[in-house]
CSV table of C-alpha atoms in Angstrom, one decimal:
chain,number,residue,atom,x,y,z
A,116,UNK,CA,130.1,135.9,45.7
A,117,UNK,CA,131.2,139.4,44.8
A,118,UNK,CA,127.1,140.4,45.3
A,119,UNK,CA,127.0,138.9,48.9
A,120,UNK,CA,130.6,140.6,49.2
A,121,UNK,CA,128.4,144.0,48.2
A,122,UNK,CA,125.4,143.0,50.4
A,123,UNK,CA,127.5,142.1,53.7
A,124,UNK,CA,129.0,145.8,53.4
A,125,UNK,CA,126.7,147.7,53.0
A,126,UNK,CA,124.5,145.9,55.9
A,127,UNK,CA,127.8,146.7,57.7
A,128,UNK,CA,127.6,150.1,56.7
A,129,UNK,CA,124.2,150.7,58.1
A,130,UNK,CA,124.5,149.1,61.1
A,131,UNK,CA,127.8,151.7,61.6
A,132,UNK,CA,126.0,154.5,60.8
A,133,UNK,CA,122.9,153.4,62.5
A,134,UNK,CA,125.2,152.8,66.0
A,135,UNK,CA,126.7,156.1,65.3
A,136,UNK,CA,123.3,158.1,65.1
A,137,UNK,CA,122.4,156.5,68.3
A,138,UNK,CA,125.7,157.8,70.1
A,139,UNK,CA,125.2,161.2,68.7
A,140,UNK,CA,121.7,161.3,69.8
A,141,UNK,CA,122.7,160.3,73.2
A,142,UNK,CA,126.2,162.7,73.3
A,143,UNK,CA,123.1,165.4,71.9
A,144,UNK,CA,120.7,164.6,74.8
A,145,UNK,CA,123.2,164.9,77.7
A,146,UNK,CA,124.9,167.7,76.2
A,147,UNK,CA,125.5,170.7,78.5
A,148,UNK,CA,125.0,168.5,82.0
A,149,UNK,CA,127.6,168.1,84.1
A,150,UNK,CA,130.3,166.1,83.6
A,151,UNK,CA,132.3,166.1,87.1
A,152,UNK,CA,132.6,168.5,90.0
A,153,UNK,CA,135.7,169.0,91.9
A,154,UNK,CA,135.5,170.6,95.3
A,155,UNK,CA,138.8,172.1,97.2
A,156,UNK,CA,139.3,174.4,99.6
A,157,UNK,CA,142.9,176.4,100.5
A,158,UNK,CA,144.1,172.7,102.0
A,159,UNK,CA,143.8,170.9,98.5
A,160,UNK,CA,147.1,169.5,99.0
A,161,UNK,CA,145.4,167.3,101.9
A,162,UNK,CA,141.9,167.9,100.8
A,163,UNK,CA,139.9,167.4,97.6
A,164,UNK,CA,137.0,165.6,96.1
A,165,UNK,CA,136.1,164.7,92.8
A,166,UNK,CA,132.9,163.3,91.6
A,167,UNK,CA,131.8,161.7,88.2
A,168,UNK,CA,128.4,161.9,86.8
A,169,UNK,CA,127.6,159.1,84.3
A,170,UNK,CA,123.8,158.8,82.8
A,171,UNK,CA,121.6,156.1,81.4
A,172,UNK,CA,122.5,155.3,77.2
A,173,UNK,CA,118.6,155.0,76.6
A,174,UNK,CA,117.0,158.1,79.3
A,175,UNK,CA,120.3,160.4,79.5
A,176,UNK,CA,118.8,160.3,83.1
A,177,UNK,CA,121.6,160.5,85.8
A,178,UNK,CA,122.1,157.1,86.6
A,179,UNK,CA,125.4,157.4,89.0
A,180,UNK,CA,128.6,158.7,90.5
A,181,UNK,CA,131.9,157.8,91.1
A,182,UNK,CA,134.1,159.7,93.6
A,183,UNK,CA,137.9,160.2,93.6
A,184,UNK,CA,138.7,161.8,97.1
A,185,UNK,CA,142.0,162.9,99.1
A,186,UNK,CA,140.7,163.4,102.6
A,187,UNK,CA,144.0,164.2,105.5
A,188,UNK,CA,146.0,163.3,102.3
A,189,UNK,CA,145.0,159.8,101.8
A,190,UNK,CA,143.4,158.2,98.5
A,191,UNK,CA,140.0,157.3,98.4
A,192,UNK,CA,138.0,156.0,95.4
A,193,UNK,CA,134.3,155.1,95.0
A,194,UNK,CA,132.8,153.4,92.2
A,195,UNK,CA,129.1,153.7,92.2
A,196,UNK,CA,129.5,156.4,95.2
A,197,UNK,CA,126.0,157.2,94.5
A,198,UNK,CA,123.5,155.0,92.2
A,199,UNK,CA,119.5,156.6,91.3
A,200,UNK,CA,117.3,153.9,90.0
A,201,UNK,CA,113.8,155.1,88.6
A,202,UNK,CA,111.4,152.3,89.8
A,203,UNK,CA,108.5,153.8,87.8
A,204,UNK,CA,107.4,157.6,86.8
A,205,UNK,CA,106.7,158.6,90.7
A,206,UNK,CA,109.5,156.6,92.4
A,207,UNK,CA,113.1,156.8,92.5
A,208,UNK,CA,115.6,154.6,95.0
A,209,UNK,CA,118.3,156.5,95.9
A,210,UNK,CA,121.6,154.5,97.3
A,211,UNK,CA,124.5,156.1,99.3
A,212,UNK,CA,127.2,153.6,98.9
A,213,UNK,CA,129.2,155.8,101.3
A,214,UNK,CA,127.2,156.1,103.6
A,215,UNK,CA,125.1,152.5,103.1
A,216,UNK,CA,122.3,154.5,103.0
A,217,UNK,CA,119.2,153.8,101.0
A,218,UNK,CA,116.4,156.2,100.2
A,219,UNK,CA,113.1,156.0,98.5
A,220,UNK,CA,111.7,159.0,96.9
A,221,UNK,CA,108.5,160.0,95.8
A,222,UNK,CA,107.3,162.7,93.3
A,223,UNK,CA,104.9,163.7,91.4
A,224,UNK,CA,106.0,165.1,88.2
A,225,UNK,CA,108.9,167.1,88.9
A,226,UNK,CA,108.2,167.7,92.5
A,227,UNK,CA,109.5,165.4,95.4
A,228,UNK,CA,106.9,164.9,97.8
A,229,UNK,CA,108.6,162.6,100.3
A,230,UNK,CA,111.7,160.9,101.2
A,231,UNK,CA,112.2,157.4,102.8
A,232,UNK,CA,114.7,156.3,104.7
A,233,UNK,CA,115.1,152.4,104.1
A,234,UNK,CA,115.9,150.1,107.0
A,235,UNK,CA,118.0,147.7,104.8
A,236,UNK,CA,117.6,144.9,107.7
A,237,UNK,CA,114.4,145.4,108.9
A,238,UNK,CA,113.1,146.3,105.4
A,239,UNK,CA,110.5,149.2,106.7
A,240,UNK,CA,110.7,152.7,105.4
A,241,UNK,CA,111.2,155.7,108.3
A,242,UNK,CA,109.7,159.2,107.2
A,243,UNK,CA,113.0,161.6,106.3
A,244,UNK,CA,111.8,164.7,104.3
A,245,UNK,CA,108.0,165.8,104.3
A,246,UNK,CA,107.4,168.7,101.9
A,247,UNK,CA,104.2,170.8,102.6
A,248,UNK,CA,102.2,172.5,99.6
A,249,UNK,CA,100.1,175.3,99.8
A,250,UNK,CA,98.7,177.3,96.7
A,251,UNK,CA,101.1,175.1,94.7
A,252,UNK,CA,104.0,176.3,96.2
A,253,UNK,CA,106.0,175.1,99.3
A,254,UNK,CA,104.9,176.0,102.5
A,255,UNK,CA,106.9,174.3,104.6
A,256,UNK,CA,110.0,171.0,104.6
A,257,UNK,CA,110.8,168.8,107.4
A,258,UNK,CA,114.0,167.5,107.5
A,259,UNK,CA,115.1,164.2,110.2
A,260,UNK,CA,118.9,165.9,109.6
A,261,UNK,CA,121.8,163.5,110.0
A,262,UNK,CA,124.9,163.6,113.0
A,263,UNK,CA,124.4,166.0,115.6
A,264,UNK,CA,121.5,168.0,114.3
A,265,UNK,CA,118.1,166.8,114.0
A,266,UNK,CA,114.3,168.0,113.7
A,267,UNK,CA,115.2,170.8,110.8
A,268,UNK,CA,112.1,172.2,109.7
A,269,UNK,CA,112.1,175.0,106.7
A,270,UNK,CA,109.7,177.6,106.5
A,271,UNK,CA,108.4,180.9,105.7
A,272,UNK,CA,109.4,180.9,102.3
A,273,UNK,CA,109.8,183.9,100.8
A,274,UNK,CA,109.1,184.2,97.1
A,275,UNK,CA,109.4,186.9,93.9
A,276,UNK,CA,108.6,186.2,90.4
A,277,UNK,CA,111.7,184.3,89.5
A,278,UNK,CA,113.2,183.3,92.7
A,279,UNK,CA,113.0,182.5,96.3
A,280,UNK,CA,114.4,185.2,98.3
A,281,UNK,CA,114.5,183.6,101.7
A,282,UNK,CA,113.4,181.2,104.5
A,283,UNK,CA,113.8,180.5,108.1
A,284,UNK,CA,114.4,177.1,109.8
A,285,UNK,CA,114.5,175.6,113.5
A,286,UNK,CA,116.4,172.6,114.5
A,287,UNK,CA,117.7,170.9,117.6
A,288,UNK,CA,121.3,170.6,118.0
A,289,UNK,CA,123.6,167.9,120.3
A,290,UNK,CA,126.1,169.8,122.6
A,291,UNK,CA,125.8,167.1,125.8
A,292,UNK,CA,122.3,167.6,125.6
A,293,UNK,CA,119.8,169.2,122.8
A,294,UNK,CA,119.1,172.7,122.2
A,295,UNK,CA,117.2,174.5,120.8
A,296,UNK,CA,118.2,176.8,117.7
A,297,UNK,CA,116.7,179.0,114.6
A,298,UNK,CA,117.8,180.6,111.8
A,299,UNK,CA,117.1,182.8,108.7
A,300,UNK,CA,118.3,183.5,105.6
A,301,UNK,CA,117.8,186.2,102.5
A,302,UNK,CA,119.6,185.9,99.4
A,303,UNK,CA,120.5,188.2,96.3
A,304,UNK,CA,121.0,187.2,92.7
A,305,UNK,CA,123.2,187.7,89.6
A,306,UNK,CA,121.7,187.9,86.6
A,307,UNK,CA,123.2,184.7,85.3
A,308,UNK,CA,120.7,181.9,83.9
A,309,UNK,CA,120.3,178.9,86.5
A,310,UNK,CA,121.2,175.8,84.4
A,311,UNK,CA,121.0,173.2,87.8
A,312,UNK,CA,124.2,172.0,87.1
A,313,UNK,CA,125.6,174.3,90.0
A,314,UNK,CA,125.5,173.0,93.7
A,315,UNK,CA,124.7,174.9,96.3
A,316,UNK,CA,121.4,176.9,94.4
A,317,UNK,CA,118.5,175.5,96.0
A,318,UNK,CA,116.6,176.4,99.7
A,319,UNK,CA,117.4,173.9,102.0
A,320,UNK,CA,121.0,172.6,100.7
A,321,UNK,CA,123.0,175.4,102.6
A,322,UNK,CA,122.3,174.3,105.9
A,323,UNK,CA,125.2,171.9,106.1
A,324,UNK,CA,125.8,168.9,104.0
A,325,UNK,CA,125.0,166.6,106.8
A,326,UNK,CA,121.2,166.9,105.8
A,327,UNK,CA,119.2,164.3,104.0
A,328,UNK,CA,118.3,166.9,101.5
A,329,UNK,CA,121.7,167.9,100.7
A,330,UNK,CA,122.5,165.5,98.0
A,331,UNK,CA,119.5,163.8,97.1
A,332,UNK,CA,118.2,167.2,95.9
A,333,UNK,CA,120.9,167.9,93.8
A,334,UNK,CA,121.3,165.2,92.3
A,335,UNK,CA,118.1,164.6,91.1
A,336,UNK,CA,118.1,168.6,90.6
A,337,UNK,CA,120.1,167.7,87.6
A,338,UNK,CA,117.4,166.0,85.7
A,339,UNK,CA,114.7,168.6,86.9
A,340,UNK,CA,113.4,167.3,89.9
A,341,UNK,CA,112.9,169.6,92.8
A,342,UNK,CA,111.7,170.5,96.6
A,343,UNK,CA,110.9,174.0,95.4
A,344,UNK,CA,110.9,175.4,92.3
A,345,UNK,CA,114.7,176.0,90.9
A,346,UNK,CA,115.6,179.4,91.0
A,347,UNK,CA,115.8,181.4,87.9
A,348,UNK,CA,119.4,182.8,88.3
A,349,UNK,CA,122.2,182.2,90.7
A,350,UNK,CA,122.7,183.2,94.1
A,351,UNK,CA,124.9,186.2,94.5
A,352,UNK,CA,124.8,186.2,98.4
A,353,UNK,CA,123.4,185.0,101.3
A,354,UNK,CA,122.7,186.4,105.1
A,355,UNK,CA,122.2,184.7,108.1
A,356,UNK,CA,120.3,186.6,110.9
A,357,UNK,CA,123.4,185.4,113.2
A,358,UNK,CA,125.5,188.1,110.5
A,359,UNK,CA,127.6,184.9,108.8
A,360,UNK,CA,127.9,186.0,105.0
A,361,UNK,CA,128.2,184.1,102.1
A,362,UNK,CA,129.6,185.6,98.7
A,363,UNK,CA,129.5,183.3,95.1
A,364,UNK,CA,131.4,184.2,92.5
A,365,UNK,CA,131.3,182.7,89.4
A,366,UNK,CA,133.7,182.0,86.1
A,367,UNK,CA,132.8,180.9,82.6
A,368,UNK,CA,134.5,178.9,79.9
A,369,UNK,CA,132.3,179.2,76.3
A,370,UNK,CA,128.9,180.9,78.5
A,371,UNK,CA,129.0,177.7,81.3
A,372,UNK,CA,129.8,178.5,84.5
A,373,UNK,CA,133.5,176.6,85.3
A,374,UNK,CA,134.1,177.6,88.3
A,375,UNK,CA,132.6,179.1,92.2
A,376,UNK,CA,134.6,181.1,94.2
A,377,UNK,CA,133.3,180.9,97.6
A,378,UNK,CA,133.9,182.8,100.5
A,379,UNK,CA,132.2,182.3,104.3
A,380,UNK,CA,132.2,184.8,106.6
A,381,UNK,CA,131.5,183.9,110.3
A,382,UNK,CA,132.6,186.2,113.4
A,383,UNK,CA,135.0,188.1,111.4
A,384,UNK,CA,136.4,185.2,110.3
A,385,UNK,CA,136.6,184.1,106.3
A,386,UNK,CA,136.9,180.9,104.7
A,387,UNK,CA,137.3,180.0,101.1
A,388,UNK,CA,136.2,177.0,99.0
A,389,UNK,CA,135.6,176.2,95.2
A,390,UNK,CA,134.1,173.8,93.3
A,391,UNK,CA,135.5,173.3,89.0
A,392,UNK,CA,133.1,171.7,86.7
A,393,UNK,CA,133.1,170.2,83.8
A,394,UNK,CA,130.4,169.4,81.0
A,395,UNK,CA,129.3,166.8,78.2
């Protein structure tokens, strides 16, 4: 008796210390990804959103997120606000429970080639984001664009060695009836390291985040896939050729970045906004 006594624990014992090797190897894999994002702006008494990234036990792939929001000051919560399902190595369904939207992406690698809008009832997949290659680098994006704006199409890309230092884009816009309107934008850099953990980094996201690319790049951005190659460091500033500004500033806790400072200048006219994060 004593001998199976001696047997049963240390069976016990391995299959502890086995479980625990697995839960460090996991807490090891996802260590230094972001943990949850909190966005506010100078109304965060009526106005704040929270979101709260949880990733797959066996990948350590981003899996989904939660949101905790107070929009006009009332309560919202989210479970499964956003859910990523890898349906083989070149195809990812992406699910908007917000919005009800569903979304089929397509890669190859690291590199999204294509994004599908799903008609849930009629079960047929509408064209949303086209991305153009040329000389292995983007050439051009087209964007379908959500609410009032539609038609976005990024272009003239303008690279260096470690960044992309501008584009231009063209959209039509609703006011009654459609117009008509373009854009461009240059940016300048920090010298701080590009982790993708930080919003807001990539070409394409800043143009509001009504766009289909808004999320769905960032999110996925987490795990290393990407529209255009991630820039190396973070953005310092950007200008708009109709003179709106936008200034980053950035704060660390142990070398990660914790929180942006952001200010928006339009007409003469600022606005500020920040996002916290936190990290596994």
């Amino acid at each position: 008796m004593r001998t199976i006594i001696i047997i049963l624990s240390f069976l016990l014992a391995l299959s502890c210390k086995k479980e625990c090797n697995n839960q460090n190897s996991k807490d090891n894999s996802i260590k230094g990804k972001i943990k949850s994002l909190t966005y506010y702006d100078d109304d965060s008494v009526n106005n704040i959103s929270r979101f709260y990234f949880n990733y797959d036990s066996k990948t350590s792939l981003l899996q989904s997120i939660d949101m905790h929001g107070k929009f006009q000051g009332i309560d919202t919560f989210i479970h499964g606000y956003i859910y990523i399902v890898r349906l083989n190595n070149d195809t990812i369904l992406f699910y908007n429970n917000l919005e009800r939207k569903q979304y089929l992406i397509t890669t190859v690698g690291k590199q999204i080639t294509s994004i599908y809008k799903i008609d849930s009832l009629s079960g047929t997949n509408e064209l949303a984001t086209s991305i153009y290659l040329k000389d292995n680098k983007v050439d051009s994006i087209y964007d379908i664009r959500l609410f009032i704006q539609t038609n976005i199409s990024f272009y003239h890309f303008k690279y260096d060695s470690k960044n992309c230092k501008g584009y231009s884009s063209k959209w039509r816009e609703f006011f009654g009836t459609y117009i008509n309107k373009m854009d461009s934008v240059s940016f300048e850099f920090t010298s701080i390291i590009n982790n993708n953990m930080i919003p807001n980094q990539l070409p394409c996201t800043d143009h509001g985040g009504g766009s289909v690319l808004y999320n769905i790049v960032y999110y996925l951005g987490i795990d290393g896939f990407c529209i255009i190659k991630p820039n190396l460091h973070l953005i310092d500033s950007a200008k708009y050729s109709d003179n709106s500004f936008t200034k980053y500033n950035y704060n660390y806790v142990e070398n990660l970045v914790s929180k942006t400072s952001i200010i928006s200048t339009k007409e003469g006219v600022s606005t500020n906004s920040y996002q916290i994060y936190t990290y596994y």
